[in-house]
Amino acid sequence: MNIERLLKDAAAAETREVTRESLPPLNLPARRRPAGRWTVPVAAVLTVIAVVVVTVTVRGTLRGPEPLGAHDGPAYFLATHREGGAGVFDSWTGRMVADIKPRAGHYAALAVAAGRRTAFLADETGPCSTRIDKVTIRRDGSVASRTTLPGEFGTRVDEMAATANGTRVALVFNNLTGCRGDDVAVVDASSGARRGWRLPPARADSPVQSPVWAADGRTLFFATDAPESPQGDDRGFELRALDTATTGTDLLHARTALGGTAYLTSFRPSPDGRAFRAVEEDTADDGTFRSAAIVELTPPAGGGSGKAPVRTIARMTARQIAPAAPVDFRTTLDATGGHLLVSSRRDRAVFRMDDDGRFRRLPDMHRTDLGLIAW
């Protein structure tokens, strides 16, 4: 027998027995306005606000600063400030993410590894005494740890350059102030082991400038004054390449990578080493800013001391930064050579230009008196 069919027939029979008269009347309760009709909505809104506040507070406590904005170029840069320390700043808004206070003295030079996780800061603790701090930086720009490399240097550090992975840092010293020591040193960031080089006495008053590592982490480029031509003409800079793995302590044994360049700063080699980017500064006689440009230089075929042609990639002018008219200003490129920062200390302003010509004034910098910058 089909059970399903029997159930259907029984249900149909019950339905036929239901009439209008057999249904009881439907009585709805009288509608009343509830007392305190806004109590529930207001309580709900307050609950949501409380949850949001607690969530943001707990999130900030557990995670630290919010991640920096997603934009082209490095997310942050380092800069010294009037208290002698250094800050980590968002490179799009200028917001300070972290403040790194010196253990003693003040920070006189900065370097950031291209990998964006390691920075080195030269802490000048006396007229001829410098120690090097190594700082590990999180992705959001906050400081994860800070250590001091073993030993100290009996001279002043002018500039620094870190390898891309942050395992070594090159130091350029200023021995023109009565201090004595090497002109260049390379320090291992883990052990503190170091090695130094000097310019020959005849060139000792020609300080080394603009150190930067090649992609191999072994070759160190640096700029120094080019020797005068037989006619006595000033040939500007020459860029040399020092193989830090070879023997010898004479810096002029380093080969010439670019000869007779203009007075440029912040050299950055391309990954293949076939071109260099640098900053070209144009100032008036009183030091007033006229323009700063990202330029590219290509070494002449076959190397040697031939003059390298200079091509302008992008230029930032005084009109763009008006009303600021910086006299005390700093310029630097990031590791790729594609992004330029100009810091005007007097006007408390920082300007950014990318190699596609995009220009921006960092909005949150007007209260901050910056000095050296590195990114």
Coordinates of C-alpha atoms in Angstrom, one line a residue:
M1 CA 0.0 0.0 0.0
N2 CA 1.3 3.5 -0.8
I3 CA 1.8 5.3 2.5
E4 CA 2.4 8.6 0.9
R5 CA -0.9 8.5 -1.0
L6 CA -2.8 7.6 2.2
L7 CA -1.4 10.7 4.0
K8 CA -2.3 13.0 1.2
D9 CA -5.9 11.7 1.1
A10 CA -6.2 12.2 4.9
A11 CA -5.0 15.8 4.7
A12 CA -7.4 16.6 1.9
A13 CA -10.3 15.2 3.9
E14 CA -9.4 17.3 6.9
T15 CA -9.2 20.4 4.7
R16 CA -12.7 19.9 3.4
E17 CA -14.1 19.9 7.0
V18 CA -12.8 23.5 7.6
T19 CA -15.4 26.2 6.9
R20 CA -15.6 30.0 7.6
E21 CA -18.0 29.4 10.5
S22 CA -15.6 26.9 12.2
L23 CA -12.7 29.4 12.5
P24 CA -12.5 31.3 15.8
P25 CA -12.5 35.2 15.6
L26 CA -9.0 36.8 15.4
N27 CA -8.6 39.4 18.2
L28 CA -5.5 41.7 17.8
P29 CA -4.1 43.4 21.0
A30 CA -4.7 47.2 21.2
R31 CA -1.6 49.2 19.9
R32 CA 0.2 51.0 22.6
R33 CA 3.0 53.6 22.4
P34 CA 5.9 52.1 24.4
A35 CA 7.2 54.2 27.2
G36 CA 10.7 55.6 26.4
R37 CA 10.5 54.9 22.7
W38 CA 14.0 56.3 22.1
T39 CA 15.6 54.2 24.8
V40 CA 16.4 51.2 22.6
P41 CA 17.8 53.1 19.6
V42 CA 20.0 55.3 21.8
A43 CA 21.3 52.4 23.7
A44 CA 22.1 50.6 20.5
V45 CA 24.0 53.6 19.1
L46 CA 25.9 54.0 22.4
T47 CA 26.8 50.4 22.3
V48 CA 28.2 50.6 18.8
I49 CA 30.2 53.7 19.7
A50 CA 31.6 51.9 22.8
V51 CA 32.6 48.9 20.7
V52 CA 34.3 51.0 18.1
V53 CA 36.3 53.0 20.8
V54 CA 37.3 49.8 22.6
T55 CA 38.3 48.1 19.3
V56 CA 40.4 51.1 18.1
T57 CA 42.1 51.4 21.5
V58 CA 42.9 47.7 21.8
R59 CA 44.0 47.6 18.2
G60 CA 46.3 50.5 18.7
T61 CA 47.7 49.0 21.9
L62 CA 48.3 45.6 20.3
R63 CA 49.4 46.7 16.8
G64 CA 51.0 50.1 17.3
P65 CA 50.7 52.8 14.6
E66 CA 48.5 52.3 11.6
P67 CA 50.4 51.1 8.5
L68 CA 51.7 54.0 6.4
G69 CA 49.9 55.0 3.3
A70 CA 50.2 52.9 0.1
H71 CA 51.9 55.1 -2.5
D72 CA 54.9 54.9 -4.8
G73 CA 58.4 55.2 -3.3
P74 CA 59.6 54.5 0.3
A75 CA 56.9 54.6 2.9
Y76 CA 59.0 56.6 5.4
F77 CA 62.1 58.6 5.8
L78 CA 64.4 59.5 8.7
A79 CA 65.3 63.0 9.8
T80 CA 67.1 64.7 12.7
H81 CA 65.3 67.3 14.7
R82 CA 66.2 70.1 17.1
E83 CA 66.3 68.0 20.2
G84 CA 69.2 66.1 18.7
G85 CA 67.3 62.9 18.0
A86 CA 65.8 61.5 14.8
G87 CA 62.3 60.8 13.8
V88 CA 60.7 58.3 11.4
F89 CA 58.2 60.2 9.2
D90 CA 55.5 59.2 6.7
S91 CA 56.9 60.2 3.3
W92 CA 53.4 61.1 2.0
T93 CA 51.9 63.0 4.9
G94 CA 54.9 64.0 7.0
R95 CA 53.3 62.4 10.1
M96 CA 55.9 61.4 12.7
V97 CA 55.7 57.7 13.4
A98 CA 58.5 57.2 15.8
D99 CA 61.0 59.4 17.7
I100 CA 64.5 58.0 18.3
K101 CA 66.3 59.8 21.1
P102 CA 70.1 59.6 21.2
R103 CA 71.6 57.8 24.2
A104 CA 74.1 60.7 24.6
G105 CA 75.0 63.7 22.4
H106 CA 73.2 64.1 19.2
Y107 CA 72.7 62.3 15.8
A108 CA 75.0 63.7 13.2
A109 CA 74.5 61.3 10.2
L110 CA 71.8 58.9 9.1
A111 CA 71.5 56.0 6.7
V112 CA 68.7 53.7 5.7
A113 CA 69.2 50.3 4.0
A114 CA 67.3 49.8 0.7
G115 CA 65.5 46.9 2.3
R116 CA 63.7 49.4 4.5
R117 CA 64.2 47.5 7.8
T118 CA 67.5 48.7 9.1
A119 CA 68.8 52.2 9.8
F120 CA 72.1 53.5 11.2
L121 CA 72.5 56.7 13.2
A122 CA 75.9 58.3 14.1
D123 CA 75.6 59.5 17.7
E124 CA 78.2 62.3 18.2
T125 CA 79.0 62.0 21.9
G126 CA 81.9 64.5 21.9
P127 CA 84.0 66.8 19.7
C128 CA 86.0 63.7 18.3
S129 CA 83.9 60.8 19.6
T130 CA 81.1 59.0 17.7
R131 CA 79.2 55.8 18.3
I132 CA 76.9 54.1 15.8
D133 CA 73.4 53.0 16.7
K134 CA 71.6 50.3 14.6
V135 CA 67.8 50.5 14.5
T136 CA 65.5 47.8 13.3
I137 CA 62.3 49.3 11.9
R138 CA 58.9 47.6 11.4
R139 CA 56.9 47.8 8.3
D140 CA 54.6 50.5 9.8
G141 CA 57.7 52.6 10.6
S142 CA 57.7 52.0 14.3
V143 CA 61.0 51.0 16.0
A144 CA 61.4 47.3 16.8
S145 CA 64.8 47.5 18.5
R146 CA 68.0 49.6 18.8
T147 CA 71.5 48.5 19.6
T148 CA 74.9 50.2 19.6
L149 CA 77.7 48.8 17.6
P150 CA 80.8 47.8 19.6
G151 CA 83.6 50.4 19.9
E152 CA 83.6 54.1 19.0
F153 CA 85.4 56.3 16.5
G154 CA 87.8 59.1 17.5
T155 CA 86.5 61.4 14.8
R156 CA 83.3 62.9 13.4
V157 CA 81.0 61.2 10.9
D158 CA 79.8 63.3 8.0
E159 CA 77.9 60.7 5.9
M160 CA 76.9 57.1 6.0
A161 CA 75.7 54.4 3.5
A162 CA 74.2 51.0 4.3
T163 CA 74.2 48.0 2.1
A164 CA 70.8 46.9 0.7
N165 CA 70.4 44.2 3.3
G166 CA 71.7 46.3 6.2
T167 CA 74.6 43.9 7.0
R168 CA 77.3 46.6 6.6
V169 CA 77.5 50.3 6.9
A170 CA 80.1 52.7 5.3
L171 CA 81.2 55.8 7.3
V172 CA 82.7 58.9 5.8
F173 CA 84.6 61.0 8.4
N174 CA 85.4 64.7 8.7
N175 CA 89.0 65.1 9.8
L176 CA 89.2 68.8 9.0
T177 CA 88.1 69.9 12.5
G178 CA 91.2 68.7 14.4
C179 CA 90.1 65.1 14.7
R180 CA 92.3 62.3 13.5
G181 CA 91.3 59.0 11.9
D182 CA 90.4 57.2 8.7
D183 CA 88.6 59.0 5.9
V184 CA 86.4 56.0 5.1
A185 CA 85.5 52.9 7.2
V186 CA 83.3 49.9 6.7
V187 CA 81.7 48.3 9.7
D188 CA 80.0 44.9 10.0
A189 CA 76.6 45.5 11.6
S190 CA 76.7 42.2 13.6
S191 CA 80.2 41.9 15.0
G192 CA 81.3 45.5 14.8
A193 CA 84.4 44.5 12.9
R194 CA 85.8 47.4 10.9
R195 CA 88.3 48.3 8.2
G196 CA 89.5 51.8 7.2
W197 CA 90.9 53.7 4.2
R198 CA 92.7 57.0 3.9
L199 CA 93.3 59.6 1.2
P200 CA 97.0 60.3 0.5
P201 CA 98.4 63.4 2.3
A202 CA 98.3 65.4 -0.9
R203 CA 94.6 64.9 -1.2
A204 CA 93.7 64.9 2.6
D205 CA 92.0 68.3 2.3
S206 CA 89.6 66.9 -0.4
P207 CA 87.0 65.1 1.7
V208 CA 85.1 62.1 0.6
Q209 CA 81.4 62.6 -0.1
S210 CA 78.3 60.9 -1.2
P211 CA 79.1 57.2 -0.3
V212 CA 76.8 54.6 -1.8
W213 CA 77.0 50.9 -2.2
A214 CA 76.7 49.0 -5.5
A215 CA 74.0 46.2 -5.6
D216 CA 76.7 43.6 -4.9
G217 CA 77.3 45.0 -1.4
R218 CA 81.0 44.8 -2.0
T219 CA 81.8 47.9 -4.2
L220 CA 81.5 51.2 -2.5
F221 CA 81.2 54.3 -4.7
F222 CA 82.3 57.7 -3.3
A223 CA 82.8 61.2 -4.7
T224 CA 85.9 63.4 -4.2
D225 CA 87.3 66.4 -5.9
A226 CA 88.7 65.7 -9.4
P227 CA 92.3 66.7 -9.9
E228 CA 92.8 69.9 -11.8
S229 CA 93.4 69.8 -15.5
P230 CA 96.8 70.8 -16.9
Q231 CA 95.2 74.2 -17.8
G232 CA 94.1 74.6 -14.1
D233 CA 90.4 74.2 -14.8
D234 CA 88.2 72.9 -12.0
R235 CA 86.8 69.6 -13.2
G236 CA 84.3 69.2 -10.4
F237 CA 83.8 65.7 -8.9
E238 CA 85.0 62.3 -9.8
L239 CA 83.2 59.2 -8.7
R240 CA 85.4 56.3 -7.7
A241 CA 84.6 52.6 -7.0
L242 CA 86.3 51.0 -4.1
D243 CA 86.4 47.2 -4.0
T244 CA 86.2 46.7 -0.2
A245 CA 87.4 43.1 -0.4
T246 CA 90.8 43.9 -1.8
T247 CA 94.0 44.7 0.2
G248 CA 95.4 48.2 0.6
T249 CA 94.3 51.3 2.5
D250 CA 94.8 54.0 -0.1
L251 CA 91.5 55.3 -1.4
L252 CA 92.9 56.6 -4.6
H253 CA 93.7 53.0 -5.7
A254 CA 89.9 52.8 -6.3
R255 CA 89.1 52.9 -10.0
T256 CA 87.4 56.0 -11.6
A257 CA 83.8 55.2 -12.4
L258 CA 82.8 58.8 -13.5
G259 CA 85.3 61.5 -14.2
G260 CA 84.8 65.2 -14.3
T261 CA 81.2 65.4 -13.2
A262 CA 79.4 68.5 -12.1
Y263 CA 79.1 69.1 -8.4
L264 CA 76.3 66.6 -7.7
T265 CA 75.2 64.9 -4.5
S266 CA 73.3 61.7 -3.5
F267 CA 74.7 59.4 -6.2
R268 CA 72.6 56.3 -6.8
P269 CA 73.8 53.5 -9.1
S270 CA 71.3 51.5 -11.2
P271 CA 71.0 47.8 -10.3
D272 CA 73.2 46.9 -13.3
G273 CA 75.7 49.6 -12.6
R274 CA 75.4 51.1 -16.1
A275 CA 74.0 54.5 -15.0
F276 CA 73.9 56.7 -12.0
R277 CA 71.3 59.1 -10.7
A278 CA 72.1 62.1 -8.6
V279 CA 70.8 65.4 -7.3
E280 CA 71.8 68.6 -9.1
E281 CA 71.3 71.7 -6.9
D282 CA 71.1 75.2 -8.2
T283 CA 71.5 78.0 -5.7
A284 CA 72.1 81.8 -5.7
D285 CA 75.3 83.3 -4.5
D286 CA 73.8 83.7 -1.0
G287 CA 72.7 80.1 -0.9
T288 CA 69.1 80.7 -1.7
F289 CA 67.4 77.7 -3.4
R290 CA 66.7 78.0 -7.1
S291 CA 66.0 74.5 -8.1
A292 CA 66.9 70.8 -7.5
A293 CA 66.8 68.2 -10.1
I294 CA 67.0 64.4 -10.5
V295 CA 69.7 63.8 -13.2
E296 CA 71.1 60.7 -14.8
L297 CA 74.7 60.1 -15.8
T298 CA 75.9 57.3 -18.1
P299 CA 79.6 56.4 -17.9
P300 CA 81.5 56.8 -21.2
A301 CA 82.1 53.6 -23.1
G302 CA 85.2 51.8 -21.9
G303 CA 85.2 53.6 -18.6
G304 CA 88.1 55.9 -17.7
S305 CA 88.0 59.5 -16.7
G306 CA 85.9 60.9 -19.6
K307 CA 83.2 63.3 -18.8
A308 CA 79.8 61.7 -18.5
P309 CA 76.7 63.3 -20.1
V310 CA 74.1 64.5 -17.8
R311 CA 70.3 64.1 -18.5
T312 CA 67.7 65.9 -16.5
I313 CA 64.9 63.6 -15.3
A314 CA 62.7 66.0 -13.3
R315 CA 63.2 69.4 -11.7
M316 CA 61.7 71.1 -8.7
T317 CA 61.9 75.0 -8.8
A318 CA 61.7 77.8 -6.2
R319 CA 58.4 78.8 -7.7
Q320 CA 56.9 75.4 -6.8
I321 CA 57.9 75.7 -3.2
A322 CA 56.9 79.3 -2.7
P323 CA 56.3 81.1 -0.4
A324 CA 59.2 79.1 1.2
A325 CA 62.6 80.4 0.1
P326 CA 65.0 78.0 1.9
V327 CA 68.6 78.9 2.5
D328 CA 69.4 76.1 4.9
F329 CA 68.1 73.1 3.0
R330 CA 69.0 69.4 2.4
T331 CA 68.3 67.2 -0.6
T332 CA 68.5 63.4 -0.9
L333 CA 67.3 60.6 -3.2
D334 CA 65.9 57.3 -2.1
A335 CA 67.8 54.1 -2.9
T336 CA 66.2 53.8 -6.4
G337 CA 67.1 57.3 -7.4
G338 CA 63.4 57.9 -8.4
H339 CA 62.2 60.0 -5.5
L340 CA 63.7 63.3 -4.2
L341 CA 63.2 65.0 -0.8
V342 CA 64.0 68.6 -0.2
S343 CA 64.0 69.8 3.5
S344 CA 63.9 73.5 4.3
R345 CA 65.0 73.9 7.9
R346 CA 64.2 77.6 8.2
D347 CA 60.7 77.2 6.7
R348 CA 60.0 73.9 8.5
A349 CA 58.9 72.4 5.2
V350 CA 59.6 69.2 3.3
F351 CA 58.9 68.8 -0.4
R352 CA 58.8 65.6 -2.4
M353 CA 59.3 65.1 -6.1
D354 CA 59.1 61.8 -8.0
D355 CA 60.9 61.1 -11.3
D356 CA 57.6 61.4 -13.2
G357 CA 57.4 65.1 -12.1
R358 CA 54.8 64.6 -9.4
F359 CA 55.3 67.2 -6.7
R360 CA 54.0 67.4 -3.2
R361 CA 54.5 69.4 0.0
L362 CA 54.2 67.2 3.0
P363 CA 51.3 68.7 5.0
D364 CA 52.2 67.7 8.5
M365 CA 55.8 69.0 8.6
H366 CA 55.1 72.7 9.4
R367 CA 55.7 72.3 13.2
T368 CA 58.9 70.2 12.8
D369 CA 62.3 71.7 12.6
L370 CA 64.3 69.1 10.6
G371 CA 68.0 68.8 9.8
L372 CA 69.5 65.8 8.0
I373 CA 67.2 63.5 6.0
A374 CA 67.7 60.0 4.7
W375 CA 65.4 57.5 3.0

